[in-house]
PDB file of C-alpha atoms and ligand atoms in Angstrom:
ATOM      1  CA  MET A  31      93.668 121.140  95.452  1.00 96.00           C
ATOM      2  CA  ILE A  32      95.156 122.667  98.610  1.00 97.00           C
ATOM      3  CA  GLU A  33      93.703 125.769 100.198  1.00 97.00           C
ATOM      4  CA  THR A  34      94.432 127.710 103.201  1.00 97.00           C
ATOM      5  CA  ARG A  35      92.005 130.351 104.408  1.00 97.00           C
ATOM      6  CA  ASP A  36      93.000 133.031 106.841  1.00 97.00           C
ATOM      7  CA  LEU A  37      95.341 130.627 108.447  1.00 97.00           C
ATOM      8  CA  VAL A  38      96.870 131.534 111.714  1.00 97.00           C
ATOM      9  CA  ALA A  39      99.510 129.251 113.318  1.00 96.00           C
ATOM     10  CA  SER A  40     101.991 129.443 116.060  1.00 93.00           C
ATOM     11  CA  ARG A  41     105.293 127.541 116.993  1.00 89.00           C
ATOM     12  CA  GLY A  42     105.794 127.874 120.605  1.00 86.00           C
ATOM     13  CA  GLU A  43     105.028 131.396 121.710  1.00 88.00           C
ATOM     14  CA  THR A  44     105.583 132.845 118.238  1.00 90.00           C
ATOM     15  CA  ARG A  45     102.723 133.638 115.864  1.00 93.00           C
ATOM     16  CA  VAL A  46     104.318 132.392 112.572  1.00 95.00           C
ATOM     17  CA  LEU A  47     101.337 132.421 110.052  1.00 97.00           C
ATOM     18  CA  ASP A  48      99.112 135.410 110.316  1.00 95.00           C
ATOM     19  CA  GLY A  49      95.979 135.213 108.182  1.00 96.00           C
ATOM     20  CA  LEU A  50      97.603 133.365 105.231  1.00 97.00           C
ATOM     21  CA  ASP A  51      95.465 132.659 102.094  1.00 97.00           C
ATOM     22  CA  LEU A  52      96.829 130.379  99.461  1.00 98.00           C
ATOM     23  CA  THR A  53      95.273 128.122  96.873  1.00 98.00           C
ATOM     24  CA  ILE A  54      97.348 125.519  95.012  1.00 98.00           C
ATOM     25  CA  ALA A  55      95.673 123.789  92.081  1.00 97.00           C
ATOM     26  CA  ASP A  56      96.011 120.147  91.093  1.00 97.00           C
ATOM     27  CA  GLY A  57      99.000 119.720  88.980  1.00 97.00           C
ATOM     28  CA  GLU A  58     100.692 123.063  89.762  1.00 97.00           C
ATOM     29  CA  PHE A  59     104.432 123.246  90.371  1.00 97.00           C
ATOM     30  CA  VAL A  60     104.942 125.896  93.053  1.00 98.00           C
ATOM     31  CA  LEU A  61     108.194 127.128  94.580  1.00 97.00           C
ATOM     32  CA  LEU A  62     107.691 128.325  98.159  1.00 97.00           C
ATOM     33  CA  VAL A  63     110.390 130.807  99.061  1.00 95.00           C
ATOM     34  CA  GLY A  64     111.059 133.476 101.672  1.00 93.00           C
ATOM     35  CA  PRO A  65     113.548 134.512 104.356  1.00 91.00           C
ATOM     36  CA  ASN A  66     114.703 132.196 107.230  1.00 90.00           C
ATOM     37  CA  GLY A  67     111.951 131.958 109.807  1.00 89.00           C
ATOM     38  CA  ALA A  68     109.245 133.349 107.502  1.00 92.00           C
ATOM     39  CA  GLY A  69     106.972 130.235 108.201  1.00 93.00           C
ATOM     40  CA  LYS A  70     107.417 128.040 105.154  1.00 94.00           C
ATOM     41  CA  THR A  71     107.945 124.833 107.149  1.00 92.00           C
ATOM     42  CA  THR A  72     105.165 125.750 109.426  1.00 94.00           C
ATOM     43  CA  LEU A  73     102.891 126.203 106.439  1.00 96.00           C
ATOM     44  CA  VAL A  74     103.511 122.998 104.613  1.00 96.00           C
ATOM     45  CA  ARG A  75     103.098 120.957 107.923  1.00 93.00           C
ATOM     46  CA  GLN A  76      99.563 122.284 107.909  1.00 95.00           C
ATOM     47  CA  PHE A  77      98.875 120.763 104.437  1.00 95.00           C
ATOM     48  CA  ASN A  78      98.544 117.281 105.705  1.00 88.00           C
ATOM     49  CA  GLY A  79      97.548 117.973 109.300  1.00 91.00           C
ATOM     50  CA  LEU A  80     100.932 117.448 111.010  1.00 89.00           C
ATOM     51  CA  GLU A  81     100.098 120.648 113.008  1.00 90.00           C
ATOM     52  CA  ASP A  82      96.763 122.203 113.807  1.00 90.00           C
ATOM     53  CA  PRO A  83      96.082 125.809 113.014  1.00 94.00           C
ATOM     54  CA  ASP A  84      95.163 128.336 115.782  1.00 95.00           C
ATOM     55  CA  SER A  85      92.369 129.453 113.465  1.00 96.00           C
ATOM     56  CA  GLY A  86      91.397 129.559 109.832  1.00 97.00           C
ATOM     57  CA  ALA A  87      91.158 126.497 107.606  1.00 96.00           C
ATOM     58  CA  VAL A  88      93.210 124.051 105.572  1.00 97.00           C
ATOM     59  CA  LEU A  89      91.283 122.110 102.887  1.00 97.00           C
ATOM     60  CA  VAL A  90      92.535 119.399 100.663  1.00 97.00           C
ATOM     61  CA  ASP A  91      90.173 118.664  97.696  1.00 95.00           C
ATOM     62  CA  GLY A  92      87.542 120.803  99.551  1.00 96.00           C
ATOM     63  CA  GLN A  93      87.677 118.744 102.684  1.00 95.00           C
ATOM     64  CA  PRO A  94      89.102 120.123 105.987  1.00 96.00           C
ATOM     65  CA  VAL A  95      92.340 118.344 106.617  1.00 95.00           C
ATOM     66  CA  GLN A  96      91.640 117.438 110.265  1.00 92.00           C
ATOM     67  CA  GLU A  97      88.330 115.809 109.342  1.00 93.00           C
ATOM     68  CA  ASP A  98      89.997 113.103 107.304  1.00 92.00           C
ATOM     69  CA  LEU A  99      93.762 112.917 107.980  1.00 91.00           C
ATOM     70  CA  VAL A 100      94.198 109.635 105.885  1.00 87.00           C
ATOM     71  CA  ALA A 101      92.632 111.308 102.837  1.00 90.00           C
ATOM     72  CA  ALA A 102      94.920 114.355 103.281  1.00 92.00           C
ATOM     73  CA  ARG A 103      97.999 112.278 103.691  1.00 88.00           C
ATOM     74  CA  THR A 104      97.254 110.143 100.660  1.00 88.00           C
ATOM     75  CA  ALA A 105      96.710 113.250  98.538  1.00 93.00           C
ATOM     76  CA  VAL A 106      99.588 115.283  99.889  1.00 94.00           C
ATOM     77  CA  GLY A 107     102.985 113.413 100.256  1.00 91.00           C
ATOM     78  CA  MET A 108     105.611 115.176 102.278  1.00 90.00           C
ATOM     79  CA  VAL A 109     109.452 115.022 102.337  1.00 89.00           C
ATOM     80  CA  PHE A 110     110.999 117.001 105.248  1.00 84.00           C
ATOM     81  CA  GLN A 111     114.108 118.987 105.762  1.00 76.00           C
ATOM     82  CA  ASP A 112     115.538 116.360 108.064  1.00 77.00           C
ATOM     83  CA  PRO A 113     114.771 113.081 106.726  1.00 76.00           C
ATOM     84  CA  ARG A 114     115.665 111.169 109.922  1.00 78.00           C
ATOM     85  CA  ASP A 115     112.339 112.438 111.264  1.00 77.00           C
ATOM     86  CA  GLN A 116     110.259 110.327 108.771  1.00 82.00           C
ATOM     87  CA  PHE A 117     111.796 106.900 108.583  1.00 90.00           C
ATOM     88  CA  VAL A 118     109.674 104.117 109.847  1.00 90.00           C
ATOM     89  CA  ALA A 119     111.677 101.062 109.004  1.00 94.00           C
ATOM     90  CA  ALA A 120     115.262  99.808 109.516  1.00 95.00           C
ATOM     91  CA  THR A 121     116.273  99.160 105.881  1.00 97.00           C
ATOM     92  CA  VAL A 122     115.846 101.239 102.681  1.00 97.00           C
ATOM     93  CA  ARG A 123     113.471  98.897 100.894  1.00 97.00           C
ATOM     94  CA  ALA A 124     111.211  98.379 103.850  1.00 97.00           C
ATOM     95  CA  ASP A 125     110.979 102.105 104.390  1.00 96.00           C
ATOM     96  CA  VAL A 126     110.130 103.006 100.877  1.00 97.00           C
ATOM     97  CA  ALA A 127     107.526 100.190 100.695  1.00 97.00           C
ATOM     98  CA  PHE A 128     105.821 101.168 104.003  1.00 94.00           C
ATOM     99  CA  GLY A 129     103.542 103.788 102.495  1.00 90.00           C
ATOM    100  CA  PRO A 130     102.402 101.790  99.462  1.00 92.00           C
ATOM    101  CA  GLU A 131     101.805  98.757 101.756  1.00 93.00           C
ATOM    102  CA  ASN A 132      99.575 100.919 103.821  1.00 88.00           C
ATOM    103  CA  LEU A 133      97.579 101.891 100.763  1.00 86.00           C
ATOM    104  CA  GLY A 134      96.830  98.126 100.403  1.00 89.00           C
ATOM    105  CA  LEU A 135      98.388  97.838  97.040  1.00 92.00           C
ATOM    106  CA  ALA A 136      99.200  94.467  95.337  1.00 95.00           C
ATOM    107  CA  HIS A 137     102.720  93.092  95.916  1.00 96.00           C
ATOM    108  CA  ASP A 138     103.663  93.479  92.174  1.00 96.00           C
ATOM    109  CA  GLU A 139     102.645  97.093  92.235  1.00 96.00           C
ATOM    110  CA  ILE A 140     104.563  97.725  95.500  1.00 97.00           C
ATOM    111  CA  ASP A 141     107.606  96.202  94.107  1.00 96.00           C
ATOM    112  CA  ARG A 142     107.350  98.167  90.875  1.00 96.00           C
ATOM    113  CA  ARG A 143     106.903 101.476  92.780  1.00 95.00           C
ATOM    114  CA  VAL A 144     109.758 100.810  95.163  1.00 97.00           C
ATOM    115  CA  GLU A 145     112.213  99.908  92.418  1.00 96.00           C
ATOM    116  CA  ALA A 146     111.252 102.811  90.279  1.00 93.00           C
ATOM    117  CA  ALA A 147     111.512 105.284  93.293  1.00 93.00           C
ATOM    118  CA  LEU A 148     114.900 103.816  94.240  1.00 95.00           C
ATOM    119  CA  GLU A 149     116.154 104.032  90.672  1.00 91.00           C
ATOM    120  CA  THR A 150     115.070 107.601  90.394  1.00 85.00           C
ATOM    121  CA  VAL A 151     117.214 108.718  93.408  1.00 85.00           C
ATOM    122  CA  GLY A 152     120.123 106.637  92.491  1.00 87.00           C
ATOM    123  CA  MET A 153     119.656 104.025  95.153  1.00 92.00           C
ATOM    124  CA  ALA A 154     118.781 100.973  92.969  1.00 94.00           C
ATOM    125  CA  GLY A 155     120.219  97.784  94.388  1.00 95.00           C
ATOM    126  CA  ARG A 156     120.590  99.152  97.903  1.00 97.00           C
ATOM    127  CA  GLY A 157     117.343  98.171  99.291  1.00 96.00           C
ATOM    128  CA  GLU A 158     118.651  95.821 102.005  1.00 97.00           C
ATOM    129  CA  GLU A 159     120.994  98.359 103.483  1.00 97.00           C
ATOM    130  CA  ARG A 160     120.350  99.829 106.930  1.00 97.00           C
ATOM    131  CA  ILE A 161     119.228 103.399 106.889  1.00 96.00           C
ATOM    132  CA  ASP A 162     121.122 104.386 109.964  1.00 94.00           C
ATOM    133  CA  ARG A 163     124.336 103.432 108.152  1.00 95.00           C
ATOM    134  CA  LEU A 164     123.709 105.794 105.201  1.00 93.00           C
ATOM    135  CA  SER A 165     125.157 109.194 104.777  1.00 88.00           C
ATOM    136  CA  GLY A 166     122.929 112.314 105.181  1.00 83.00           C
ATOM    137  CA  GLY A 167     122.584 112.706 101.431  1.00 83.00           C
ATOM    138  CA  GLU A 168     121.703 109.034 100.964  1.00 89.00           C
ATOM    139  CA  GLN A 169     119.133 109.258 103.733  1.00 90.00           C
ATOM    140  CA  ALA A 170     117.569 112.309 101.924  1.00 86.00           C
ATOM    141  CA  ARG A 171     117.374 110.225  98.767  1.00 88.00           C
ATOM    142  CA  VAL A 172     115.637 107.431 100.592  1.00 93.00           C
ATOM    143  CA  ALA A 173     113.081 109.995 101.992  1.00 92.00           C
ATOM    144  CA  ILE A 174     112.381 111.305  98.604  1.00 89.00           C
ATOM    145  CA  ALA A 175     111.985 107.754  97.261  1.00 92.00           C
ATOM    146  CA  GLY A 176     109.465 107.000  99.935  1.00 93.00           C
ATOM    147  CA  ALA A 177     107.329 110.009  98.962  1.00 90.00           C
ATOM    148  CA  LEU A 178     107.600 109.135  95.205  1.00 90.00           C
ATOM    149  CA  ALA A 179     106.465 105.524  95.878  1.00 93.00           C
ATOM    150  CA  MET A 180     103.163 106.919  97.302  1.00 90.00           C
ATOM    151  CA  ALA A 181     102.436 108.676  93.982  1.00 89.00           C
ATOM    152  CA  PRO A 182     100.519 111.367  95.753  1.00 93.00           C
ATOM    153  CA  ALA A 183      98.438 114.133  93.968  1.00 95.00           C
ATOM    154  CA  HIS A 184     100.647 116.802  95.461  1.00 96.00           C
ATOM    155  CA  LEU A 185     104.242 116.214  96.446  1.00 94.00           C
ATOM    156  CA  VAL A 186     105.471 118.669  99.011  1.00 96.00           C
ATOM    157  CA  LEU A 187     109.267 118.833  99.476  1.00 93.00           C
ATOM    158  CA  ASP A 188     110.854 121.027 102.215  1.00 92.00           C
ATOM    159  CA  GLU A 189     114.528 121.786 101.246  1.00 87.00           C
ATOM    160  CA  PRO A 190     115.036 118.302  99.862  1.00 80.00           C
ATOM    161  CA  LEU A 191     117.918 119.084  97.580  1.00 80.00           C
ATOM    162  CA  ALA A 192     120.286 120.828 100.005  1.00 80.00           C
ATOM    163  CA  SER A 193     122.226 117.597 100.977  1.00 78.00           C
ATOM    164  CA  LEU A 194     122.255 116.009  97.522  1.00 80.00           C
ATOM    165  CA  ASP A 195     125.372 115.829  95.329  1.00 83.00           C
ATOM    166  CA  LEU A 196     125.091 117.123  91.769  1.00 86.00           C
ATOM    167  CA  PRO A 197     124.055 113.932  90.068  1.00 84.00           C
ATOM    168  CA  ALA A 198     121.504 113.135  92.709  1.00 79.00           C
ATOM    169  CA  ARG A 199     120.078 116.709  92.621  1.00 83.00           C
ATOM    170  CA  ARG A 200     119.835 116.429  88.706  1.00 84.00           C
ATOM    171  CA  ALA A 201     118.192 113.156  88.863  1.00 80.00           C
ATOM    172  CA  VAL A 202     115.559 114.390  91.378  1.00 81.00           C
ATOM    173  CA  CYS A 203     114.962 117.576  89.386  1.00 87.00           C
ATOM    174  CA  ASP A 204     114.495 115.539  86.260  1.00 86.00           C
ATOM    175  CA  ARG A 205     112.031 113.325  88.235  1.00 82.00           C
ATOM    176  CA  LEU A 206     110.097 116.275  89.545  1.00 89.00           C
ATOM    177  CA  GLU A 207     109.839 117.702  85.972  1.00 91.00           C
ATOM    178  CA  ALA A 208     108.569 114.172  84.691  1.00 88.00           C
ATOM    179  CA  LEU A 209     106.046 114.030  87.582  1.00 88.00           C
ATOM    180  CA  HIS A 210     104.767 117.491  86.845  1.00 93.00           C
ATOM    181  CA  GLU A 211     104.375 116.507  83.205  1.00 93.00           C
ATOM    182  CA  ASP A 212     102.361 113.588  84.216  1.00 87.00           C
ATOM    183  CA  GLY A 213      99.954 115.793  86.301  1.00 92.00           C
ATOM    184  CA  THR A 214     101.452 115.590  89.959  1.00 92.00           C
ATOM    185  CA  GLY A 215     101.481 118.847  91.688  1.00 96.00           C
ATOM    186  CA  ILE A 216     104.791 119.796  93.237  1.00 96.00           C
ATOM    187  CA  VAL A 217     105.327 122.198  96.142  1.00 97.00           C
ATOM    188  CA  LEU A 218     109.015 122.898  96.718  1.00 96.00           C
ATOM    189  CA  VAL A 219     110.215 124.814  99.707  1.00 95.00           C
ATOM    190  CA  THR A 220     113.658 126.147  98.796  1.00 90.00           C
ATOM    191  CA  HIS A 221     116.330 128.748  99.224  1.00 87.00           C
ATOM    192  CA  ASP A 222     118.047 127.700  96.006  1.00 85.00           C
ATOM    193  CA  LEU A 223     116.158 128.477  92.792  1.00 88.00           C
ATOM    194  CA  ARG A 224     118.833 126.972  90.463  1.00 84.00           C
ATOM    195  CA  ASP A 225     117.543 124.302  88.223  1.00 83.00           C
ATOM    196  CA  VAL A 226     114.058 124.600  89.596  1.00 90.00           C
ATOM    197  CA  ALA A 227     112.890 128.081  88.624  1.00 90.00           C
ATOM    198  CA  GLU A 228     112.466 127.132  85.000  1.00 91.00           C
ATOM    199  CA  LEU A 229     110.434 123.984  86.039  1.00 93.00           C
ATOM    200  CA  ALA A 230     107.867 125.886  88.264  1.00 95.00           C
ATOM    201  CA  ASP A 231     104.507 127.347  87.148  1.00 96.00           C
ATOM    202  CA  ARG A 232     104.661 129.913  90.059  1.00 97.00           C
ATOM    203  CA  ILE A 233     106.756 131.337  92.799  1.00 96.00           C
ATOM    204  CA  VAL A 234     105.074 132.159  96.128  1.00 97.00           C
ATOM    205  CA  VAL A 235     107.015 134.298  98.646  1.00 96.00           C
ATOM    206  CA  ILE A 236     106.104 133.981 102.305  1.00 96.00           C
ATOM    207  CA  SER A 237     107.084 136.919 104.549  1.00 94.00           C
ATOM    208  CA  ASP A 238     105.740 137.980 107.841  1.00 91.00           C
ATOM    209  CA  GLY A 239     103.335 135.193 108.040  1.00 93.00           C
ATOM    210  CA  ARG A 240     101.532 136.015 104.705  1.00 95.00           C
ATOM    211  CA  VAL A 241     101.867 135.627 100.981  1.00 97.00           C
ATOM    212  CA  ALA A 242     104.036 138.621  99.998  1.00 95.00           C
ATOM    213  CA  LEU A 243     104.413 137.975  96.344  1.00 95.00           C
ATOM    214  CA  ASP A 244     102.823 135.375  94.154  1.00 96.00           C
ATOM    215  CA  GLY A 245     103.183 134.876  90.409  1.00 96.00           C
ATOM    216  CA  ASP A 246     104.799 133.404  87.276  1.00 94.00           C
ATOM    217  CA  PRO A 247     108.631 133.025  87.809  1.00 93.00           C
ATOM    218  CA  ASP A 248     109.467 135.377  84.993  1.00 91.00           C
ATOM    219  CA  ALA A 249     107.134 138.005  86.466  1.00 91.00           C
ATOM    220  CA  VAL A 250     108.384 137.828  90.094  1.00 91.00           C
ATOM    221  CA  ARG A 251     112.106 137.047  89.511  1.00 88.00           C
ATOM    222  CA  ASP A 252     113.181 140.673  89.684  1.00 88.00           C
ATOM    223  CA  ARG A 253     111.466 141.358  93.019  1.00 91.00           C
ATOM    224  CA  LEU A 254     112.803 138.379  94.976  1.00 90.00           C
ATOM    225  CA  GLU A 255     115.930 140.081  96.382  1.00 88.00           C
ATOM    226  CA  ALA A 256     113.624 142.370  98.436  1.00 87.00           C
ATOM    227  CA  PHE A 257     112.684 139.298 100.366  1.00 85.00           C
ATOM    228  CA  ASP A 258     116.163 138.012 100.816  1.00 82.00           C
ATOM    229  CA  VAL A 259     115.765 135.397  98.145  1.00 83.00           C
ATOM    230  CA  ARG A 260     118.546 135.237  95.725  1.00 78.00           C
ATOM    231  CA  PRO A 261     117.130 135.410  92.240  1.00 71.00           C
ATOM    232  CA  CYS A 262     118.227 132.631  89.808  1.00 66.00           C
TER     233      CYS A 262
HETATM  234  N1  ATP B 160     109.284 123.949 117.558  1.00 82.08           N
HETATM  235  C1  ATP B 160     109.374 125.271 117.602  1.00 82.08           C
HETATM  236  N2  ATP B 160     109.179 125.926 118.760  1.00 82.08           N
HETATM  237  C2  ATP B 160     109.094 127.389 118.685  1.00 82.08           C
HETATM  238  N3  ATP B 160     109.375 128.080 117.705  1.00 82.08           N
HETATM  239  C3  ATP B 160     109.572 127.425 116.548  1.00 82.08           C
HETATM  240  C4  ATP B 160     109.568 126.044 116.404  1.00 82.08           C
HETATM  241  N4  ATP B 160     109.768 125.673 115.152  1.00 82.08           N
HETATM  242  C5  ATP B 160     110.007 126.830 114.541  1.00 82.08           C
HETATM  243  N5  ATP B 160     109.882 127.956 115.275  1.00 82.08           N
HETATM  244  C6  ATP B 160     109.905 129.365 114.891  1.00 82.08           C
HETATM  245  O1  ATP B 160     108.905 129.594 113.981  1.00 82.08           O
HETATM  246  C7  ATP B 160     109.362 130.422 112.986  1.00 82.08           C
HETATM  247  C8  ATP B 160     109.067 129.919 111.563  1.00 82.08           C
HETATM  248  O2  ATP B 160     109.806 128.833 111.372  1.00 82.08           O
HETATM  249  P1  ATP B 160     109.749 127.905 110.071  1.00 82.08           P
HETATM  250  O3  ATP B 160     110.557 126.744 110.263  1.00 82.08           O
HETATM  251  O4  ATP B 160     108.290 127.634 109.654  1.00 82.08           O
HETATM  252  O5  ATP B 160     110.364 128.985 109.023  1.00 82.08           O
HETATM  253  P2  ATP B 160     110.938 128.769 107.578  1.00 82.08           P
HETATM  254  O6  ATP B 160     110.402 129.839 106.593  1.00 82.08           O
HETATM  255  O7  ATP B 160     110.673 127.325 107.133  1.00 82.08           O
HETATM  256  O8  ATP B 160     112.493 129.003 107.788  1.00 82.08           O
HETATM  257  P3  ATP B 160     113.777 128.417 107.082  1.00 82.08           P
HETATM  258  O9  ATP B 160     113.945 129.023 105.771  1.00 82.08           O
HETATM  259  O10 ATP B 160     114.915 128.981 107.998  1.00 82.08           O
HETATM  260  O11 ATP B 160     113.738 126.911 107.071  1.00 82.08           O
HETATM  261  C9  ATP B 160     110.720 130.798 113.262  1.00 82.08           C
HETATM  262  O12 ATP B 160     110.854 132.041 113.934  1.00 82.08           O
HETATM  263  C10 ATP B 160     111.173 129.611 114.228  1.00 82.08           C
HETATM  264  O13 ATP B 160     112.234 130.121 114.987  1.00 82.08           O
END
């Protein structure tokens, strides 16, 4: 479970989150939406301690994130808007294997996870390629594969689909649906509700640094336009 309590956070001089309360249960598929600059990225970066709050608390499985960053980062996997920020190795396979290797898994299990993750994002057989020679969309796929290979309890993806072509987008949506069915929690930050609204349990709208709307997709759909979110 991920919980924020009265969370206040700033980026530079700007107070972005202003007393935000949110609870995301294990296994929930949540779409996090809201206007540009509402604070969605700032919020999810708090989920595994990439940024510290000014005040308030972020708890993962009841434990304050900053007290055990390793536990938080094992439970909450993250894929960022700009995947170049998160690569740690030069080649595709080495990068996707990095997380599972750090978990101390057996070689067979690491190989199995890496192959499955690359297959999911349509990058099977390309493990030896250099990441810096891939296109932006291919880099996005590798970043998603890296998070999938960690098999986290919650997978948080910040605008991961924007640079994907249609087949890759469909494959990733199918994978997210399958992960959700298997019990993984998904938090997807997006401006584009196509294909994903029907997969989600819940839509949470962030506006002015707080949760402005929160509910079942069918219940909130008609009220999204008021928050500059295009309804699906
Ligand atoms: N490094 C930074 N320094 C100063 N201000 C920042 C920084 N990063 C973001 N901001 C500001 O913080 C606010 C919230 O940004 P954030 O990226 O969390 O919003 P968002 O809801 O994810 O937006 P978008 O939908 O456009 O991706 C914005 O006003 C942004 O300009």
